[in-house]
Amino acid sequence: MTNDKSPHLLNRISKVEVLLALVTLTFGALTTSKNAGMAFADWPTSDGYLMVTYPWLRDFSVNWDKFLEHGHRLAGMVIGMWSILLVVMAFRLESRVWVKRLAVGILLGVICQGLLGGFRVQLNDRGLAMLHGIFAAIVFSLMGTMVAVTSPQWRNAGEWRTIRSLTTVKRLSVAIVILVLMQYILGSLVRHQGTSLHEHLGLGLLVMLVIAANAVAAARLGPGWLRRSAFTLLGITVLQVAFGLLTWVVKFGLPAVGYVAIADSTQQLLVRTVHMVWGTVTLLAAVVNMLKVYRVAAVSAVAVRADADVPSPASTLIASGGRP
């Protein structure tokens, strides 16, 4: 299939997958926040029921632990089926081999993620629960990568080529991905093991500073596509810092204004969940920003080489011995 709608269709399918993954992540984060990961002692069944036959809605407002955990399982099943569709459509619509492989990688990642969740239940292992959450963020970033590389802007990145050096922005973009991933891992340690809180706070400050520096560098050196990406990442990070501060308040209280934290309150549940989910969005934004930087750098380098290979009129005249 080669009509003009084909690339846009694959991009739309990729965007829907990201939205479905957000639903799955939200159910998973709520499950962890409520400590409901072991609401069912069995897997892949739920209290002996097959996945789709369990009376899930019966638990609504009656047994929140089971409602959230089984909702997470159902959402995971849906994202698995959508990932199969993504692979099929990528092989039908996409000419780039590496994009097809990316689609397959996403499907394999979703399968591995499901198995990790299952083994976490069967072994009742909180360490696997933490790994399950970290790997989810990585797979989510792969899904964001698919959205980026199938977008019209990616295909038309030549419009954003620049003669300016992007070395600083490239280095910052890589550093940001590494730092945000490290920060996410530290957040998982805080969430699942109750450790590394101060390390998480300290690295969070460093991440904020580096992302702000990246926005300044992109504003000075980068074309419009990269500037928008850098400032989008900065905005997402500012929100994540705000959610982190709110998480601290609902966890430890704020004596200065007389606010007393209530353990396992609805406020704690919701704010901690939003902070975790937005952390995955921050990592995705960091990865996509890095990809855009390297894409623009690549097309700019190609353009520079092409310009160097085209002789100027003066050099052509000289080479021809002065004959026009």
PDB file of C-alpha atoms in Angstrom:
ATOM      1  CA  MET A   1       0.000   0.000   0.000  1.00  0.00           C
ATOM      2  CA  THR A   2       1.538   3.278  -1.092  1.00  0.00           C
ATOM      3  CA  ASN A   3      -1.209   5.904  -0.914  1.00  0.00           C
ATOM      4  CA  ASP A   4      -0.597   9.113   1.016  1.00  0.00           C
ATOM      5  CA  LYS A   5      -2.833   8.038   3.908  1.00  0.00           C
ATOM      6  CA  SER A   6      -0.695   4.997   4.799  1.00  0.00           C
ATOM      7  CA  PRO A   7       2.001   6.756   6.888  1.00  0.00           C
ATOM      8  CA  HIS A   8      -0.655   8.783   8.691  1.00  0.00           C
ATOM      9  CA  LEU A   9      -2.632   5.628   9.501  1.00  0.00           C
ATOM     10  CA  LEU A  10       0.363   3.952  11.129  1.00  0.00           C
ATOM     11  CA  ASN A  11       1.043   7.120  13.092  1.00  0.00           C
ATOM     12  CA  ARG A  12      -2.553   7.193  14.343  1.00  0.00           C
ATOM     13  CA  ILE A  13      -2.364   3.534  15.370  1.00  0.00           C
ATOM     14  CA  SER A  14       0.838   4.336  17.277  1.00  0.00           C
ATOM     15  CA  LYS A  15      -0.818   7.271  19.051  1.00  0.00           C
ATOM     16  CA  VAL A  16      -3.764   5.114  20.114  1.00  0.00           C
ATOM     17  CA  GLU A  17      -1.298   2.580  21.515  1.00  0.00           C
ATOM     18  CA  VAL A  18       0.304   5.280  23.658  1.00  0.00           C
ATOM     19  CA  LEU A  19      -3.127   6.280  24.993  1.00  0.00           C
ATOM     20  CA  LEU A  20      -4.023   2.646  25.731  1.00  0.00           C
ATOM     21  CA  ALA A  21      -0.689   2.216  27.468  1.00  0.00           C
ATOM     22  CA  LEU A  22      -1.450   5.260  29.628  1.00  0.00           C
ATOM     23  CA  VAL A  23      -4.663   3.571  30.767  1.00  0.00           C
ATOM     24  CA  THR A  24      -2.720   0.402  31.574  1.00  0.00           C
ATOM     25  CA  LEU A  25      -0.053   2.371  33.426  1.00  0.00           C
ATOM     26  CA  THR A  26      -2.678   4.261  35.412  1.00  0.00           C
ATOM     27  CA  PHE A  27      -4.398   1.068  36.544  1.00  0.00           C
ATOM     28  CA  GLY A  28      -1.011  -0.400  37.436  1.00  0.00           C
ATOM     29  CA  ALA A  29       0.040   2.703  39.361  1.00  0.00           C
ATOM     30  CA  LEU A  30      -3.250   2.791  41.263  1.00  0.00           C
ATOM     31  CA  THR A  31      -2.796  -0.886  42.088  1.00  0.00           C
ATOM     32  CA  THR A  32       0.670  -0.229  43.498  1.00  0.00           C
ATOM     33  CA  SER A  33      -0.413   2.920  45.361  1.00  0.00           C
ATOM     34  CA  LYS A  34      -3.193   0.931  47.023  1.00  0.00           C
ATOM     35  CA  ASN A  35      -0.856  -2.012  47.656  1.00  0.00           C
ATOM     36  CA  ALA A  36      -3.271  -4.234  45.744  1.00  0.00           C
ATOM     37  CA  GLY A  37      -0.770  -6.134  43.623  1.00  0.00           C
ATOM     38  CA  MET A  38      -1.679  -9.391  45.344  1.00  0.00           C
ATOM     39  CA  ALA A  39      -5.456  -8.918  45.217  1.00  0.00           C
ATOM     40  CA  PHE A  40      -5.470 -12.222  43.333  1.00  0.00           C
ATOM     41  CA  ALA A  41      -3.142 -15.041  44.298  1.00  0.00           C
ATOM     42  CA  ASP A  42      -3.374 -16.654  40.859  1.00  0.00           C
ATOM     43  CA  TRP A  43      -2.306 -15.755  37.319  1.00  0.00           C
ATOM     44  CA  PRO A  44      -3.177 -15.797  34.420  1.00  0.00           C
ATOM     45  CA  THR A  45      -6.566 -16.602  35.948  1.00  0.00           C
ATOM     46  CA  SER A  46      -8.287 -14.340  38.487  1.00  0.00           C
ATOM     47  CA  ASP A  47      -9.816 -16.309  41.374  1.00  0.00           C
ATOM     48  CA  GLY A  48      -9.984 -19.234  38.963  1.00  0.00           C
ATOM     49  CA  TYR A  49     -11.802 -17.274  36.244  1.00  0.00           C
ATOM     50  CA  LEU A  50     -10.391 -16.787  32.784  1.00  0.00           C
ATOM     51  CA  MET A  51      -9.293 -13.208  32.108  1.00  0.00           C
ATOM     52  CA  VAL A  52     -12.408 -12.159  30.188  1.00  0.00           C
ATOM     53  CA  THR A  53     -14.932 -14.154  32.214  1.00  0.00           C
ATOM     54  CA  TYR A  54     -14.145 -12.703  35.642  1.00  0.00           C
ATOM     55  CA  PRO A  55     -17.094 -10.507  36.809  1.00  0.00           C
ATOM     56  CA  TRP A  56     -14.911  -7.425  37.011  1.00  0.00           C
ATOM     57  CA  LEU A  57     -17.565  -4.717  37.324  1.00  0.00           C
ATOM     58  CA  ARG A  58     -19.064  -6.524  40.300  1.00  0.00           C
ATOM     59  CA  ASP A  59     -16.061  -5.370  42.342  1.00  0.00           C
ATOM     60  CA  PHE A  60     -16.601  -1.679  41.578  1.00  0.00           C
ATOM     61  CA  SER A  61     -16.853   0.231  44.898  1.00  0.00           C
ATOM     62  CA  VAL A  62     -17.102  -3.138  46.689  1.00  0.00           C
ATOM     63  CA  ASN A  63     -13.563  -4.506  46.430  1.00  0.00           C
ATOM     64  CA  TRP A  64     -11.295  -1.801  45.027  1.00  0.00           C
ATOM     65  CA  ASP A  65      -8.178  -3.958  45.259  1.00  0.00           C
ATOM     66  CA  LYS A  66      -9.599  -6.596  42.927  1.00  0.00           C
ATOM     67  CA  PHE A  67     -11.227  -3.996  40.693  1.00  0.00           C
ATOM     68  CA  LEU A  68      -7.929  -2.188  40.148  1.00  0.00           C
ATOM     69  CA  GLU A  69      -5.778  -5.288  39.727  1.00  0.00           C
ATOM     70  CA  HIS A  70      -8.124  -6.988  37.293  1.00  0.00           C
ATOM     71  CA  GLY A  71      -8.618  -3.703  35.437  1.00  0.00           C
ATOM     72  CA  HIS A  72      -4.836  -3.575  35.053  1.00  0.00           C
ATOM     73  CA  ARG A  73      -4.835  -7.117  33.677  1.00  0.00           C
ATOM     74  CA  LEU A  74      -7.623  -6.373  31.197  1.00  0.00           C
ATOM     75  CA  ALA A  75      -5.896  -3.195  30.030  1.00  0.00           C
ATOM     76  CA  GLY A  76      -2.700  -5.184  29.562  1.00  0.00           C
ATOM     77  CA  MET A  77      -4.577  -7.704  27.431  1.00  0.00           C
ATOM     78  CA  VAL A  78      -5.973  -4.900  25.256  1.00  0.00           C
ATOM     79  CA  ILE A  79      -2.546  -3.308  24.773  1.00  0.00           C
ATOM     80  CA  GLY A  80      -1.194  -6.715  23.786  1.00  0.00           C
ATOM     81  CA  MET A  81      -3.806  -7.134  21.064  1.00  0.00           C
ATOM     82  CA  TRP A  82      -3.237  -3.573  19.857  1.00  0.00           C
ATOM     83  CA  SER A  83       0.502  -4.272  19.670  1.00  0.00           C
ATOM     84  CA  ILE A  84      -0.221  -7.201  17.366  1.00  0.00           C
ATOM     85  CA  LEU A  85      -2.248  -4.845  15.167  1.00  0.00           C
ATOM     86  CA  LEU A  86       0.658  -2.391  15.190  1.00  0.00           C
ATOM     87  CA  VAL A  87       3.047  -5.073  13.906  1.00  0.00           C
ATOM     88  CA  VAL A  88       0.641  -6.196  11.176  1.00  0.00           C
ATOM     89  CA  MET A  89       0.050  -2.645   9.974  1.00  0.00           C
ATOM     90  CA  ALA A  90       3.744  -1.759  10.167  1.00  0.00           C
ATOM     91  CA  PHE A  91       4.572  -4.653   7.836  1.00  0.00           C
ATOM     92  CA  ARG A  92       1.771  -3.614   5.497  1.00  0.00           C
ATOM     93  CA  LEU A  93       2.330   0.132   5.433  1.00  0.00           C
ATOM     94  CA  GLU A  94       5.943   0.833   6.366  1.00  0.00           C
ATOM     95  CA  SER A  95       8.895   0.557   3.973  1.00  0.00           C
ATOM     96  CA  ARG A  96      11.628   1.176   6.564  1.00  0.00           C
ATOM     97  CA  VAL A  97      12.886  -2.152   7.900  1.00  0.00           C
ATOM     98  CA  TRP A  98      14.040  -0.709  11.212  1.00  0.00           C
ATOM     99  CA  VAL A  99      10.568   0.705  11.913  1.00  0.00           C
ATOM    100  CA  LYS A 100       9.077  -2.756  11.339  1.00  0.00           C
ATOM    101  CA  ARG A 101      11.619  -4.142  13.788  1.00  0.00           C
ATOM    102  CA  LEU A 102      10.678  -1.427  16.271  1.00  0.00           C
ATOM    103  CA  ALA A 103       7.037  -2.540  16.056  1.00  0.00           C
ATOM    104  CA  VAL A 104       8.102  -6.139  16.718  1.00  0.00           C
ATOM    105  CA  GLY A 105      10.253  -4.943  19.620  1.00  0.00           C
ATOM    106  CA  ILE A 106       7.262  -3.166  21.145  1.00  0.00           C
ATOM    107  CA  LEU A 107       5.172  -6.339  20.904  1.00  0.00           C
ATOM    108  CA  LEU A 108       7.937  -8.409  22.496  1.00  0.00           C
ATOM    109  CA  GLY A 109       8.290  -5.773  25.216  1.00  0.00           C
ATOM    110  CA  VAL A 110       4.562  -5.923  25.967  1.00  0.00           C
ATOM    111  CA  ILE A 111       4.718  -9.729  26.141  1.00  0.00           C
ATOM    112  CA  CYS A 112       7.704  -9.618  28.507  1.00  0.00           C
ATOM    113  CA  GLN A 113       5.939  -6.993  30.596  1.00  0.00           C
ATOM    114  CA  GLY A 114       2.901  -9.245  30.945  1.00  0.00           C
ATOM    115  CA  LEU A 115       5.082 -12.170  31.984  1.00  0.00           C
ATOM    116  CA  LEU A 116       6.870 -10.010  34.560  1.00  0.00           C
ATOM    117  CA  GLY A 117       3.518  -9.031  36.036  1.00  0.00           C
ATOM    118  CA  GLY A 118       2.427 -12.657  36.124  1.00  0.00           C
ATOM    119  CA  PHE A 119       5.598 -13.877  37.797  1.00  0.00           C
ATOM    120  CA  ARG A 120       5.313 -11.049  40.321  1.00  0.00           C
ATOM    121  CA  VAL A 121       1.950 -12.513  41.385  1.00  0.00           C
ATOM    122  CA  GLN A 122       2.993 -16.155  41.299  1.00  0.00           C
ATOM    123  CA  LEU A 123       6.146 -15.497  43.327  1.00  0.00           C
ATOM    124  CA  ASN A 124       4.660 -12.663  45.443  1.00  0.00           C
ATOM    125  CA  ASP A 125       7.913 -10.771  44.859  1.00  0.00           C
ATOM    126  CA  ARG A 126       8.017  -6.998  45.432  1.00  0.00           C
ATOM    127  CA  GLY A 127      11.362  -6.844  43.653  1.00  0.00           C
ATOM    128  CA  LEU A 128       9.671  -8.107  40.508  1.00  0.00           C
ATOM    129  CA  ALA A 129       6.919  -5.548  41.062  1.00  0.00           C
ATOM    130  CA  MET A 130       9.553  -2.805  40.969  1.00  0.00           C
ATOM    131  CA  LEU A 131      11.164  -4.274  37.842  1.00  0.00           C
ATOM    132  CA  HIS A 132       7.686  -4.528  36.302  1.00  0.00           C
ATOM    133  CA  GLY A 133       7.190  -0.797  36.825  1.00  0.00           C
ATOM    134  CA  ILE A 134      10.620   0.200  35.482  1.00  0.00           C
ATOM    135  CA  PHE A 135      10.298  -1.964  32.377  1.00  0.00           C
ATOM    136  CA  ALA A 136       6.839  -0.501  31.757  1.00  0.00           C
ATOM    137  CA  ALA A 137       8.387   2.967  31.415  1.00  0.00           C
ATOM    138  CA  ILE A 138      10.952   1.651  28.926  1.00  0.00           C
ATOM    139  CA  VAL A 139       8.312  -0.052  26.765  1.00  0.00           C
ATOM    140  CA  PHE A 140       6.183   3.095  26.961  1.00  0.00           C
ATOM    141  CA  SER A 141       9.128   5.100  25.627  1.00  0.00           C
ATOM    142  CA  LEU A 142       9.443   2.659  22.719  1.00  0.00           C
ATOM    143  CA  MET A 143       5.793   3.340  21.925  1.00  0.00           C
ATOM    144  CA  GLY A 144       6.503   7.060  21.972  1.00  0.00           C
ATOM    145  CA  THR A 145       9.425   6.411  19.641  1.00  0.00           C
ATOM    146  CA  MET A 146       7.058   4.758  17.172  1.00  0.00           C
ATOM    147  CA  VAL A 147       4.807   7.813  17.243  1.00  0.00           C
ATOM    148  CA  ALA A 148       7.780  10.089  16.597  1.00  0.00           C
ATOM    149  CA  VAL A 149       9.333   8.155  13.703  1.00  0.00           C
ATOM    150  CA  THR A 150       6.010   7.689  11.882  1.00  0.00           C
ATOM    151  CA  SER A 151       5.061  11.367  12.160  1.00  0.00           C
ATOM    152  CA  PRO A 152       5.003  13.711   9.143  1.00  0.00           C
ATOM    153  CA  GLN A 153       7.536  15.943  10.917  1.00  0.00           C
ATOM    154  CA  TRP A 154      10.030  13.077  11.067  1.00  0.00           C
ATOM    155  CA  ARG A 155       9.632  12.332   7.375  1.00  0.00           C
ATOM    156  CA  ASN A 156       9.977  16.018   6.507  1.00  0.00           C
ATOM    157  CA  ALA A 157      12.786  16.742   8.961  1.00  0.00           C
ATOM    158  CA  GLY A 158      14.841  18.187   6.110  1.00  0.00           C
ATOM    159  CA  GLU A 159      12.780  21.341   6.515  1.00  0.00           C
ATOM    160  CA  TRP A 160      14.442  21.858   9.906  1.00  0.00           C
ATOM    161  CA  ARG A 161      18.065  21.350   8.859  1.00  0.00           C
ATOM    162  CA  THR A 162      20.523  23.872  10.226  1.00  0.00           C
ATOM    163  CA  ILE A 163      24.117  24.905   9.590  1.00  0.00           C
ATOM    164  CA  ARG A 164      24.670  25.456  13.320  1.00  0.00           C
ATOM    165  CA  SER A 165      26.483  22.857  15.378  1.00  0.00           C
ATOM    166  CA  LEU A 166      24.110  20.738  17.450  1.00  0.00           C
ATOM    167  CA  THR A 167      26.865  19.019  19.444  1.00  0.00           C
ATOM    168  CA  THR A 168      25.857  20.646  22.740  1.00  0.00           C
ATOM    169  CA  VAL A 169      22.176  19.859  22.270  1.00  0.00           C
ATOM    170  CA  LYS A 170      22.987  16.264  21.277  1.00  0.00           C
ATOM    171  CA  ARG A 171      25.073  15.710  24.398  1.00  0.00           C
ATOM    172  CA  LEU A 172      22.453  17.282  26.624  1.00  0.00           C
ATOM    173  CA  SER A 173      19.678  15.174  25.086  1.00  0.00           C
ATOM    174  CA  VAL A 174      21.551  11.936  25.812  1.00  0.00           C
ATOM    175  CA  ALA A 175      22.421  13.057  29.340  1.00  0.00           C
ATOM    176  CA  ILE A 176      18.768  13.893  29.982  1.00  0.00           C
ATOM    177  CA  VAL A 177      17.568  10.422  28.971  1.00  0.00           C
ATOM    178  CA  ILE A 178      20.148   8.777  31.240  1.00  0.00           C
ATOM    179  CA  LEU A 179      19.366  11.077  34.173  1.00  0.00           C
ATOM    180  CA  VAL A 180      15.589  10.767  33.835  1.00  0.00           C
ATOM    181  CA  LEU A 181      15.852   6.963  33.686  1.00  0.00           C
ATOM    182  CA  MET A 182      18.063   6.978  36.796  1.00  0.00           C
ATOM    183  CA  GLN A 183      15.560   9.278  38.503  1.00  0.00           C
ATOM    184  CA  TYR A 184      12.712   6.953  37.583  1.00  0.00           C
ATOM    185  CA  ILE A 185      14.603   3.982  39.033  1.00  0.00           C
ATOM    186  CA  LEU A 186      15.235   5.898  42.264  1.00  0.00           C
ATOM    187  CA  GLY A 187      11.549   6.792  42.383  1.00  0.00           C
ATOM    188  CA  SER A 188      10.729   3.100  42.045  1.00  0.00           C
ATOM    189  CA  LEU A 189      13.009   2.347  44.997  1.00  0.00           C
ATOM    190  CA  VAL A 190      11.189   4.969  47.069  1.00  0.00           C
ATOM    191  CA  ARG A 191       7.811   3.612  45.991  1.00  0.00           C
ATOM    192  CA  HIS A 192       8.457  -0.110  46.379  1.00  0.00           C
ATOM    193  CA  GLN A 193      11.268  -0.366  48.935  1.00  0.00           C
ATOM    194  CA  GLY A 194      10.976   2.873  50.916  1.00  0.00           C
ATOM    195  CA  THR A 195      14.646   3.739  50.289  1.00  0.00           C
ATOM    196  CA  SER A 196      16.702   6.351  48.371  1.00  0.00           C
ATOM    197  CA  LEU A 197      14.362   9.270  49.103  1.00  0.00           C
ATOM    198  CA  HIS A 198      17.124  11.860  49.494  1.00  0.00           C
ATOM    199  CA  GLU A 199      18.959  10.561  46.426  1.00  0.00           C
ATOM    200  CA  HIS A 200      15.697  10.888  44.506  1.00  0.00           C
ATOM    201  CA  LEU A 201      15.285  14.492  45.657  1.00  0.00           C
ATOM    202  CA  GLY A 202      18.882  15.439  44.853  1.00  0.00           C
ATOM    203  CA  LEU A 203      18.885  13.885  41.398  1.00  0.00           C
ATOM    204  CA  GLY A 204      15.529  15.501  40.696  1.00  0.00           C
ATOM    205  CA  LEU A 205      17.118  18.929  41.161  1.00  0.00           C
ATOM    206  CA  LEU A 206      19.957  18.005  38.793  1.00  0.00           C
ATOM    207  CA  VAL A 207      17.501  16.708  36.178  1.00  0.00           C
ATOM    208  CA  MET A 208      15.551  19.964  36.340  1.00  0.00           C
ATOM    209  CA  LEU A 209      18.699  22.042  35.847  1.00  0.00           C
ATOM    210  CA  VAL A 210      19.951  19.978  32.892  1.00  0.00           C
ATOM    211  CA  ILE A 211      16.559  20.073  31.167  1.00  0.00           C
ATOM    212  CA  ALA A 212      16.401  23.845  31.662  1.00  0.00           C
ATOM    213  CA  ALA A 213      19.903  24.149  30.179  1.00  0.00           C
ATOM    214  CA  ASN A 214      18.780  22.031  27.241  1.00  0.00           C
ATOM    215  CA  ALA A 215      15.852  24.378  26.597  1.00  0.00           C
ATOM    216  CA  VAL A 216      18.189  27.383  26.603  1.00  0.00           C
ATOM    217  CA  ALA A 217      20.624  25.643  24.242  1.00  0.00           C
ATOM    218  CA  ALA A 218      17.833  24.574  21.891  1.00  0.00           C
ATOM    219  CA  ALA A 219      16.425  28.103  21.850  1.00  0.00           C
ATOM    220  CA  ARG A 220      19.832  29.468  20.821  1.00  0.00           C
ATOM    221  CA  LEU A 221      20.995  26.770  18.421  1.00  0.00           C
ATOM    222  CA  GLY A 222      18.107  24.614  17.285  1.00  0.00           C
ATOM    223  CA  PRO A 223      15.439  25.041  14.633  1.00  0.00           C
ATOM    224  CA  GLY A 224      11.751  25.393  15.547  1.00  0.00           C
ATOM    225  CA  TRP A 225      11.032  21.657  15.779  1.00  0.00           C
ATOM    226  CA  LEU A 226      13.773  21.179  18.364  1.00  0.00           C
ATOM    227  CA  ARG A 227      12.853  24.319  20.302  1.00  0.00           C
ATOM    228  CA  ARG A 228       9.267  23.112  20.671  1.00  0.00           C
ATOM    229  CA  SER A 229      10.482  19.683  21.746  1.00  0.00           C
ATOM    230  CA  ALA A 230      12.877  21.109  24.339  1.00  0.00           C
ATOM    231  CA  PHE A 231      10.296  23.447  25.855  1.00  0.00           C
ATOM    232  CA  THR A 232       7.637  20.719  25.856  1.00  0.00           C
ATOM    233  CA  LEU A 233      10.049  18.535  27.819  1.00  0.00           C
ATOM    234  CA  LEU A 234      10.739  21.431  30.181  1.00  0.00           C
ATOM    235  CA  GLY A 235       7.015  21.985  30.767  1.00  0.00           C
ATOM    236  CA  ILE A 236       6.435  18.289  31.428  1.00  0.00           C
ATOM    237  CA  THR A 237       9.339  18.264  33.885  1.00  0.00           C
ATOM    238  CA  VAL A 238       8.076  21.337  35.748  1.00  0.00           C
ATOM    239  CA  LEU A 239       4.730  19.585  36.184  1.00  0.00           C
ATOM    240  CA  GLN A 240       6.502  16.454  37.421  1.00  0.00           C
ATOM    241  CA  VAL A 241       8.407  18.494  40.002  1.00  0.00           C
ATOM    242  CA  ALA A 242       5.103  20.020  41.128  1.00  0.00           C
ATOM    243  CA  PHE A 243       3.569  16.551  41.443  1.00  0.00           C
ATOM    244  CA  GLY A 244       6.627  15.463  43.422  1.00  0.00           C
ATOM    245  CA  LEU A 245       6.185  18.355  45.852  1.00  0.00           C
ATOM    246  CA  LEU A 246       2.501  17.488  46.245  1.00  0.00           C
ATOM    247  CA  THR A 247       3.473  13.869  46.893  1.00  0.00           C
ATOM    248  CA  TRP A 248       5.780  15.049  49.687  1.00  0.00           C
ATOM    249  CA  VAL A 249       2.994  17.161  51.207  1.00  0.00           C
ATOM    250  CA  VAL A 250       0.351  14.406  51.194  1.00  0.00           C
ATOM    251  CA  LYS A 251       2.919  11.946  52.544  1.00  0.00           C
ATOM    252  CA  PHE A 252       4.554  14.038  55.283  1.00  0.00           C
ATOM    253  CA  GLY A 253       2.120  16.918  55.780  1.00  0.00           C
ATOM    254  CA  LEU A 254       2.753  20.665  55.817  1.00  0.00           C
ATOM    255  CA  PRO A 255       2.832  21.908  59.423  1.00  0.00           C
ATOM    256  CA  ALA A 256       3.344  25.534  58.357  1.00  0.00           C
ATOM    257  CA  VAL A 257      -0.235  25.694  57.084  1.00  0.00           C
ATOM    258  CA  GLY A 258      -1.651  23.116  59.487  1.00  0.00           C
ATOM    259  CA  TYR A 259      -2.013  20.325  56.920  1.00  0.00           C
ATOM    260  CA  VAL A 260      -1.718  16.855  58.455  1.00  0.00           C
ATOM    261  CA  ALA A 261      -1.045  13.903  56.172  1.00  0.00           C
ATOM    262  CA  ILE A 262      -3.434  10.958  56.488  1.00  0.00           C
ATOM    263  CA  ALA A 263      -1.956   7.568  55.688  1.00  0.00           C
ATOM    264  CA  ASP A 264      -3.562   5.761  52.731  1.00  0.00           C
ATOM    265  CA  SER A 265      -5.956   8.637  52.123  1.00  0.00           C
ATOM    266  CA  THR A 266      -7.581   9.242  48.752  1.00  0.00           C
ATOM    267  CA  GLN A 267      -5.341  12.286  48.300  1.00  0.00           C
ATOM    268  CA  GLN A 268      -2.243  10.161  48.828  1.00  0.00           C
ATOM    269  CA  LEU A 269      -3.498   7.495  46.440  1.00  0.00           C
ATOM    270  CA  LEU A 270      -4.267   9.927  43.625  1.00  0.00           C
ATOM    271  CA  VAL A 271      -1.232  12.205  43.949  1.00  0.00           C
ATOM    272  CA  ARG A 272       1.267   9.345  44.198  1.00  0.00           C
ATOM    273  CA  THR A 273      -0.330   7.701  41.186  1.00  0.00           C
ATOM    274  CA  VAL A 274      -0.201  10.872  39.090  1.00  0.00           C
ATOM    275  CA  HIS A 275       3.452  11.410  40.065  1.00  0.00           C
ATOM    276  CA  MET A 276       4.354   7.885  38.970  1.00  0.00           C
ATOM    277  CA  VAL A 277       2.441   7.994  35.675  1.00  0.00           C
ATOM    278  CA  TRP A 278       3.782  11.440  34.815  1.00  0.00           C
ATOM    279  CA  GLY A 279       7.272  10.091  35.438  1.00  0.00           C
ATOM    280  CA  THR A 280       6.785   7.663  32.552  1.00  0.00           C
ATOM    281  CA  VAL A 281       5.550  10.546  30.394  1.00  0.00           C
ATOM    282  CA  THR A 282       8.686  12.512  31.315  1.00  0.00           C
ATOM    283  CA  LEU A 283      10.938   9.635  30.253  1.00  0.00           C
ATOM    284  CA  LEU A 284       9.023   9.266  26.983  1.00  0.00           C
ATOM    285  CA  ALA A 285       9.373  13.004  26.295  1.00  0.00           C
ATOM    286  CA  ALA A 286      13.107  12.840  27.015  1.00  0.00           C
ATOM    287  CA  VAL A 287      13.597   9.922  24.606  1.00  0.00           C
ATOM    288  CA  VAL A 288      11.547  11.578  21.852  1.00  0.00           C
ATOM    289  CA  ASN A 289      13.457  14.835  22.333  1.00  0.00           C
ATOM    290  CA  MET A 290      16.760  12.982  21.897  1.00  0.00           C
ATOM    291  CA  LEU A 291      15.510  11.260  18.745  1.00  0.00           C
ATOM    292  CA  LYS A 292      14.420  14.573  17.235  1.00  0.00           C
ATOM    293  CA  VAL A 293      17.797  16.145  17.976  1.00  0.00           C
ATOM    294  CA  TYR A 294      19.665  13.310  16.270  1.00  0.00           C
ATOM    295  CA  ARG A 295      17.234  13.316  13.353  1.00  0.00           C
ATOM    296  CA  VAL A 296      17.798  17.023  12.678  1.00  0.00           C
ATOM    297  CA  ALA A 297      21.556  16.598  13.138  1.00  0.00           C
ATOM    298  CA  ALA A 298      21.553  13.740  10.611  1.00  0.00           C
ATOM    299  CA  VAL A 299      19.594  15.559   7.901  1.00  0.00           C
ATOM    300  CA  SER A 300      21.677  18.688   8.489  1.00  0.00           C
ATOM    301  CA  ALA A 301      24.901  16.714   8.028  1.00  0.00           C
ATOM    302  CA  VAL A 302      23.578  15.200   4.798  1.00  0.00           C
ATOM    303  CA  ALA A 303      22.631  18.655   3.529  1.00  0.00           C
ATOM    304  CA  VAL A 304      26.085  20.039   4.354  1.00  0.00           C
ATOM    305  CA  ARG A 305      27.795  17.171   2.502  1.00  0.00           C
ATOM    306  CA  ALA A 306      25.495  17.636  -0.473  1.00  0.00           C
ATOM    307  CA  ASP A 307      26.258  21.350  -0.587  1.00  0.00           C
ATOM    308  CA  ALA A 308      29.979  20.605  -0.396  1.00  0.00           C
ATOM    309  CA  ASP A 309      29.707  18.253  -3.374  1.00  0.00           C
ATOM    310  CA  VAL A 310      28.042  20.886  -5.564  1.00  0.00           C
ATOM    311  CA  PRO A 311      30.739  23.052  -7.180  1.00  0.00           C
ATOM    312  CA  SER A 312      30.229  26.797  -7.148  1.00  0.00           C
ATOM    313  CA  PRO A 313      29.896  28.634 -10.485  1.00  0.00           C
ATOM    314  CA  ALA A 314      33.319  30.227  -9.944  1.00  0.00           C
ATOM    315  CA  SER A 315      35.040  26.896  -9.302  1.00  0.00           C
ATOM    316  CA  THR A 316      33.324  25.385 -12.333  1.00  0.00           C
ATOM    317  CA  LEU A 317      34.611  28.221 -14.501  1.00  0.00           C
ATOM    318  CA  ILE A 318      38.133  27.811 -13.151  1.00  0.00           C
ATOM    319  CA  ALA A 319      38.050  24.034 -13.658  1.00  0.00           C
ATOM    320  CA  SER A 320      36.985  24.493 -17.259  1.00  0.00           C
ATOM    321  CA  GLY A 321      39.908  26.763 -17.963  1.00  0.00           C
ATOM    322  CA  GLY A 322      37.753  29.840 -18.124  1.00  0.00           C
ATOM    323  CA  ARG A 323      35.474  28.402 -20.791  1.00  0.00           C
ATOM    324  CA  PRO A 324      31.763  28.895 -19.989  1.00  0.00           C
TER     325      PRO A 324
END
